[in-house]
mmCIF file of C-alpha atoms in Angstrom:
data_model
loop_
_atom_site.group_PDB
_atom_site.id
_atom_site.type_symbol
_atom_site.label_atom_id
_atom_site.label_comp_id
_atom_site.label_asym_id
_atom_site.label_seq_id
_atom_site.Cartn_x
_atom_site.Cartn_y
_atom_site.Cartn_z
ATOM 1 C CA UNK A 1 -117.054 118.047 90.535
ATOM 2 C CA UNK A 2 -116.185 119.414 87.283
ATOM 3 C CA UNK A 3 -115.820 115.881 85.429
ATOM 4 C CA UNK A 4 -114.921 117.652 82.167
ATOM 5 C CA UNK A 5 -111.746 119.185 83.521
ATOM 6 C CA UNK A 6 -110.627 116.030 85.087
ATOM 7 C CA UNK A 7 -110.725 114.576 81.803
ATOM 8 C CA UNK A 8 -108.893 117.178 80.103
ATOM 9 C CA UNK A 9 -106.302 117.090 82.946
ATOM 10 C CA UNK A 10 -106.138 112.991 83.037
ATOM 11 C CA UNK A 11 -105.390 113.062 79.133
ATOM 12 C CA UNK A 12 -102.818 115.824 79.330
ATOM 13 C CA UNK A 13 -100.717 114.887 82.493
ATOM 14 C CA UNK A 14 -101.923 111.485 82.649
ATOM 15 C CA UNK A 15 -103.382 111.686 86.044
ATOM 16 C CA UNK A 16 -105.947 113.412 88.616
ATOM 17 C CA UNK A 17 -107.415 113.630 91.947
ATOM 18 C CA UNK A 18 -111.108 113.677 92.861
ATOM 19 C CA UNK A 19 -112.024 114.289 96.740
ATOM 20 C CA UNK A 20 -114.897 113.138 98.295
ATOM 21 C CA UNK A 21 -115.575 110.687 95.958
ATOM 22 C CA UNK A 22 -116.983 108.041 98.733
ATOM 23 C CA UNK A 23 -118.442 109.280 102.261
ATOM 24 C CA UNK A 24 -116.705 108.453 105.588
ATOM 25 C CA UNK A 25 -119.698 105.661 106.578
ATOM 26 C CA UNK A 26 -119.313 104.189 102.949
ATOM 27 C CA UNK A 27 -115.469 103.851 104.003
ATOM 28 C CA UNK A 28 -116.138 102.305 107.100
ATOM 29 C CA UNK A 29 -118.605 99.785 105.139
ATOM 30 C CA UNK A 30 -116.086 98.815 102.846
ATOM 31 C CA UNK A 31 -113.418 98.747 105.567
ATOM 32 C CA UNK A 32 -115.488 96.422 107.762
ATOM 33 C CA UNK A 33 -116.189 94.177 104.718
ATOM 34 C CA UNK A 34 -112.727 93.664 104.067
ATOM 35 C CA UNK A 35 -111.706 93.016 107.637
ATOM 36 C CA UNK A 36 -113.995 90.013 107.480
ATOM 37 C CA UNK A 37 -112.634 87.929 105.144
ATOM 38 C CA UNK A 38 -111.477 84.929 104.988
ATOM 39 C CA UNK A 39 -107.300 85.779 104.101
ATOM 40 C CA UNK A 40 -105.560 81.868 103.954
ATOM 41 C CA UNK A 41 -106.680 82.015 100.119
ATOM 42 C CA UNK A 42 -103.781 82.057 97.609
ATOM 43 C CA UNK A 43 -104.717 84.886 95.895
ATOM 44 C CA UNK A 44 -103.655 86.873 99.074
ATOM 45 C CA UNK A 45 -100.017 87.951 99.998
ATOM 46 C CA UNK A 46 -99.393 88.583 103.518
ATOM 47 C CA UNK A 47 -96.351 90.105 104.754
ATOM 48 C CA UNK A 48 -95.161 92.057 107.490
ATOM 49 C CA UNK A 49 -94.564 94.998 104.547
ATOM 50 C CA UNK A 50 -97.603 94.615 102.239
ATOM 51 C CA UNK A 51 -101.266 92.406 102.634
ATOM 52 C CA UNK A 52 -102.720 92.101 99.003
ATOM 53 C CA UNK A 53 -105.418 90.658 97.768
ATOM 54 C CA UNK A 54 -105.253 90.001 93.792
ATOM 55 C CA UNK A 55 -108.588 89.563 91.877
ATOM 56 C CA UNK A 56 -110.311 91.656 94.602
ATOM 57 C CA UNK A 57 -113.906 91.971 93.338
ATOM 58 C CA UNK A 58 -114.186 88.407 92.308
ATOM 59 C CA UNK A 59 -112.672 87.209 96.252
ATOM 60 C CA UNK A 60 -115.007 89.480 97.497
ATOM 61 C CA UNK A 61 -118.463 90.254 95.841
ATOM 62 C CA UNK A 62 -119.929 91.816 98.370
ATOM 63 C CA UNK A 63 -117.931 95.169 98.272
ATOM 64 C CA UNK A 64 -118.726 95.557 94.418
ATOM 65 C CA UNK A 65 -121.958 97.305 95.306
ATOM 66 C CA UNK A 66 -120.482 99.660 97.704
ATOM 67 C CA UNK A 67 -117.766 100.673 95.516
ATOM 68 C CA UNK A 68 -119.651 101.487 92.538
ATOM 69 C CA UNK A 69 -121.525 104.238 94.383
ATOM 70 C CA UNK A 70 -123.277 106.698 92.243
ATOM 71 C CA UNK A 71 -120.286 109.095 92.494
ATOM 72 C CA UNK A 72 -117.815 106.586 90.917
ATOM 73 C CA UNK A 73 -120.581 105.387 88.132
ATOM 74 C CA UNK A 74 -121.002 108.803 87.033
ATOM 75 C CA UNK A 75 -117.021 109.256 87.185
ATOM 76 C CA UNK A 76 -116.664 106.323 84.962
ATOM 77 C CA UNK A 77 -119.103 107.252 82.416
ATOM 78 C CA UNK A 78 -118.336 110.864 82.066
ATOM 79 C CA UNK A 79 -114.646 110.639 81.962
ATOM 80 C CA UNK A 80 -113.770 106.918 80.315
ATOM 81 C CA UNK A 81 -117.359 106.338 78.264
ATOM 82 C CA UNK A 82 -120.222 104.365 78.061
ATOM 83 C CA UNK A 83 -118.145 101.093 76.996
ATOM 84 C CA UNK A 84 -115.607 100.782 79.924
ATOM 85 C CA UNK A 85 -115.640 97.514 82.338
ATOM 86 C CA UNK A 86 -113.464 96.389 84.765
ATOM 87 C CA UNK A 87 -110.402 93.963 83.745
ATOM 88 C CA UNK A 88 -108.456 93.937 86.838
ATOM 89 C CA UNK A 89 -108.239 94.487 90.592
ATOM 90 C CA UNK A 90 -105.907 94.629 93.479
ATOM 91 C CA UNK A 91 -106.686 95.720 97.312
ATOM 92 C CA UNK A 92 -103.271 96.955 98.828
ATOM 93 C CA UNK A 93 -102.741 97.385 102.832
ATOM 94 C CA UNK A 94 -99.233 99.327 103.529
ATOM 95 C CA UNK A 95 -99.123 98.875 107.261
ATOM 96 C CA UNK A 96 -97.950 101.246 109.509
ATOM 97 C CA UNK A 97 -94.489 99.934 110.084
ATOM 98 C CA UNK A 98 -94.116 99.123 106.270
ATOM 99 C CA UNK A 99 -90.846 99.531 104.635
ATOM 100 C CA UNK A 100 -92.091 98.652 101.215
ATOM 101 C CA UNK A 101 -91.625 101.024 98.484
ATOM 102 C CA UNK A 102 -92.033 100.835 94.762
ATOM 103 C CA UNK A 103 -89.469 102.049 92.121
ATOM 104 C CA UNK A 104 -90.470 103.739 89.423
ATOM 105 C CA UNK A 105 -92.126 102.112 86.295
ATOM 106 C CA UNK A 106 -94.950 101.701 84.074
ATOM 107 C CA UNK A 107 -97.656 99.074 84.722
ATOM 108 C CA UNK A 108 -97.122 97.670 81.336
ATOM 109 C CA UNK A 109 -99.067 93.834 81.670
ATOM 110 C CA UNK A 110 -102.779 92.819 81.523
ATOM 111 C CA UNK A 111 -104.576 89.796 83.503
ATOM 112 C CA UNK A 112 -105.714 87.617 81.127
ATOM 113 C CA UNK A 113 -107.172 83.771 81.177
ATOM 114 C CA UNK A 114 -104.526 81.932 79.657
ATOM 115 C CA UNK A 115 -101.111 81.870 77.708
ATOM 116 C CA UNK A 116 -101.251 81.755 73.986
ATOM 117 C CA UNK A 117 -98.739 82.667 71.108
ATOM 118 C CA UNK A 118 -100.184 85.715 69.450
ATOM 119 C CA UNK A 119 -98.623 88.309 67.524
ATOM 120 C CA UNK A 120 -97.101 91.518 69.449
ATOM 121 C CA UNK A 121 -98.517 89.797 73.059
ATOM 122 C CA UNK A 122 -95.710 89.262 75.180
ATOM 123 C CA UNK A 123 -93.256 89.127 77.163
ATOM 124 C CA UNK A 124 -95.466 86.629 79.417
ATOM 125 C CA UNK A 125 -95.258 86.288 83.668
ATOM 126 C CA UNK A 126 -97.486 84.107 85.435
ATOM 127 C CA UNK A 127 -98.159 84.381 89.285
ATOM 128 C CA UNK A 128 -100.543 82.107 91.437
ATOM 129 C CA UNK A 129 -102.232 80.843 88.264
ATOM 130 C CA UNK A 130 -102.476 84.372 87.305
ATOM 131 C CA UNK A 131 -101.369 84.944 83.432
ATOM 132 C CA UNK A 132 -100.100 88.344 82.275
ATOM 133 C CA UNK A 133 -99.036 89.754 79.373
ATOM 134 C CA UNK A 134 -97.757 92.975 77.755
ATOM 135 C CA UNK A 135 -100.276 93.551 74.775
ATOM 136 C CA UNK A 136 -99.910 95.938 71.945
ATOM 137 C CA UNK A 137 -99.473 99.712 72.976
ATOM 138 C CA UNK A 138 -102.787 100.695 72.154
ATOM 139 C CA UNK A 139 -104.442 98.294 74.578
ATOM 140 C CA UNK A 140 -102.402 99.755 76.907
ATOM 141 C CA UNK A 141 -103.173 103.380 76.023
ATOM 142 C CA UNK A 142 -106.726 102.665 76.585
ATOM 143 C CA UNK A 143 -106.861 101.514 80.116
ATOM 144 C CA UNK A 144 -107.633 103.669 82.998
ATOM 145 C CA UNK A 145 -106.862 103.003 86.856
ATOM 146 C CA UNK A 146 -108.906 104.105 89.757
ATOM 147 C CA UNK A 147 -107.337 103.997 92.950
ATOM 148 C CA UNK A 148 -109.444 104.464 96.095
ATOM 149 C CA UNK A 149 -107.923 105.362 98.992
ATOM 150 C CA UNK A 150 -109.369 104.083 102.319
ATOM 151 C CA UNK A 151 -106.828 106.669 104.576
ATOM 152 C CA UNK A 152 -105.493 109.753 103.772
ATOM 153 C CA UNK A 153 -102.071 109.485 102.339
ATOM 154 C CA UNK A 154 -99.297 111.820 101.519
ATOM 155 C CA UNK A 155 -95.640 111.743 100.888
ATOM 156 C CA UNK A 156 -95.273 110.277 104.490
ATOM 157 C CA UNK A 157 -97.112 107.023 103.978
ATOM 158 C CA UNK A 158 -96.374 106.121 100.275
ATOM 159 C CA UNK A 159 -98.722 108.488 98.582
ATOM 160 C CA UNK A 160 -97.826 108.187 94.995
ATOM 161 C CA UNK A 161 -94.888 109.932 93.305
ATOM 162 C CA UNK A 162 -95.718 110.468 89.294
ATOM 163 C CA UNK A 163 -93.708 112.122 86.205
ATOM 164 C CA UNK A 164 -96.363 114.519 84.620
ATOM 165 C CA UNK A 165 -97.127 113.764 81.083
ATOM 166 C CA UNK A 166 -95.115 110.611 80.756
ATOM 167 C CA UNK A 167 -98.046 108.401 79.593
ATOM 168 C CA UNK A 168 -97.801 110.054 76.232
ATOM 169 C CA UNK A 169 -94.426 108.840 75.283
ATOM 170 C CA UNK A 170 -94.867 105.137 74.887
ATOM 171 C CA UNK A 171 -92.569 102.590 76.740
ATOM 172 C CA UNK A 172 -90.673 105.021 78.664
ATOM 173 C CA UNK A 173 -87.860 103.076 80.778
ATOM 174 C CA UNK A 174 -87.209 104.660 84.254
ATOM 175 C CA UNK A 175 -83.365 104.493 84.212
ATOM 176 C CA UNK A 176 -83.608 106.835 80.897
ATOM 177 C CA UNK A 177 -85.894 109.525 82.747
ATOM 178 C CA UNK A 178 -84.033 112.587 81.852
ATOM 179 C CA UNK A 179 -84.564 114.924 85.265
ATOM 180 C CA UNK A 180 -83.460 117.994 83.479
ATOM 181 C CA UNK A 181 -86.957 118.007 81.666
ATOM 182 C CA UNK A 182 -88.851 115.904 84.071
ATOM 183 C CA UNK A 183 -91.159 116.631 87.161
ATOM 184 C CA UNK A 184 -91.565 114.815 90.056
ATOM 185 C CA UNK A 185 -95.275 115.312 91.746
ATOM 186 C CA UNK A 186 -96.765 113.415 94.829
ATOM 187 C CA UNK A 187 -100.572 112.641 94.592
ATOM 188 C CA UNK A 188 -102.041 113.241 98.181
ATOM 189 C CA UNK A 189 -105.152 111.674 98.105
ATOM 190 C CA UNK A 190 -107.740 112.550 101.280
ATOM 191 C CA UNK A 191 -109.733 109.204 102.429
ATOM 192 C CA UNK A 192 -112.632 108.687 100.552
ATOM 193 C CA UNK A 193 -110.684 110.369 97.509
ATOM 194 C CA UNK A 194 -110.108 108.996 94.473
ATOM 195 C CA UNK A 195 -106.328 109.044 91.867
ATOM 196 C CA UNK A 196 -107.234 108.168 88.128
ATOM 197 C CA UNK A 197 -104.161 107.540 86.171
ATOM 198 C CA UNK A 198 -103.328 105.825 82.850
ATOM 199 C CA UNK A 199 -101.115 103.054 83.383
ATOM 200 C CA UNK A 200 -98.186 104.341 81.366
ATOM 201 C CA UNK A 201 -97.552 106.933 83.612
ATOM 202 C CA UNK A 202 -94.293 106.578 85.497
ATOM 203 C CA UNK A 203 -95.298 105.994 88.989
ATOM 204 C CA UNK A 204 -93.714 104.715 92.110
ATOM 205 C CA UNK A 205 -94.150 105.425 95.783
ATOM 206 C CA UNK A 206 -91.721 105.852 99.067
ATOM 207 C CA UNK A 207 -91.682 104.140 102.333
ATOM 208 C CA UNK A 208 -94.130 105.010 105.185
ATOM 209 C CA UNK A 209 -92.513 107.230 107.612
ATOM 210 C CA UNK A 210 -95.584 108.738 109.675
ATOM 211 C CA UNK A 211 -96.387 105.306 111.312
ATOM 212 C CA UNK A 212 -100.140 105.802 109.526
ATOM 213 C CA UNK A 213 -101.630 102.757 107.181
ATOM 214 C CA UNK A 214 -102.508 103.123 103.422
ATOM 215 C CA UNK A 215 -104.963 100.907 102.146
ATOM 216 C CA UNK A 216 -105.800 101.701 98.414
ATOM 217 C CA UNK A 217 -108.352 99.642 96.076
ATOM 218 C CA UNK A 218 -106.714 99.633 92.801
ATOM 219 C CA UNK A 219 -109.129 98.903 89.762
ATOM 220 C CA UNK A 220 -108.105 98.732 85.939
ATOM 221 C CA UNK A 221 -110.818 99.411 83.326
ATOM 222 C CA UNK A 222 -110.809 98.830 79.296
ATOM 223 C CA UNK A 223 -113.075 99.362 76.063
ATOM 224 C CA UNK A 224 -110.899 96.994 74.062
ATOM 225 C CA UNK A 225 -111.779 93.487 73.005
ATOM 226 C CA UNK A 226 -108.606 91.464 73.395
ATOM 227 C CA UNK A 227 -108.006 88.764 70.120
ATOM 228 C CA UNK A 228 -110.851 86.180 70.278
ATOM 229 C CA UNK A 229 -108.724 83.476 71.838
ATOM 230 C CA UNK A 230 -107.803 85.187 74.603
ATOM 231 C CA UNK A 231 -109.947 86.996 77.747
ATOM 232 C CA UNK A 232 -109.734 89.542 80.520
ATOM 233 C CA UNK A 233 -109.160 87.567 83.233
ATOM 234 C CA UNK A 234 -111.207 89.989 85.918
ATOM 235 C CA UNK A 235 -114.023 91.081 83.402
ATOM 236 C CA UNK A 236 -117.039 92.456 84.779
ATOM 237 C CA UNK A 237 -119.164 94.858 83.660
#
């Protein structure tokens, strides 16, 4: 793993894919823990097209040691830096027959513990007692997202499609994309691999067409402290 090369690619293009971060056995162990959980809690969202667990690492603490193996810890330290901590985690399961797709967008909000009036923080949204807010740009620019793939993912089962370098253009409305100058890149990731991306990277995904499921663990990291009245809702070291 040439981590310096991945670090440069993320800075330049906004994303990079690293294979074989988890062994098949490690993925099976993580899957087994997820399969044995009580899915009736309100942080779980279940429909025919999507099963999602918000606050994943808080809800299922027993997966934490399995996820943060030596490979992942090294990647976080070498690519992000020493002071990064978890600020958000979600588990997504797109079932085999899912029609779920996601239009192009940037991830513009962070999860926080309460709603307070602060300069340059807003707009606010609330989902299932979860407060989310759009913070100042410098906070967003500093976040890294790791997507851990529990299944092989390609363009036929909802692999992310991204617009390379779009993370460096600030707030970029998807409807203003100029396809004469921008390119679309499909990010295939093998089971046990990860995709690292910057949240300002414009990304989306298509419907599943090959009858294969796609399960992803999405974890966001920051090294920034918020204004003292506000806390990251899922902060974890």
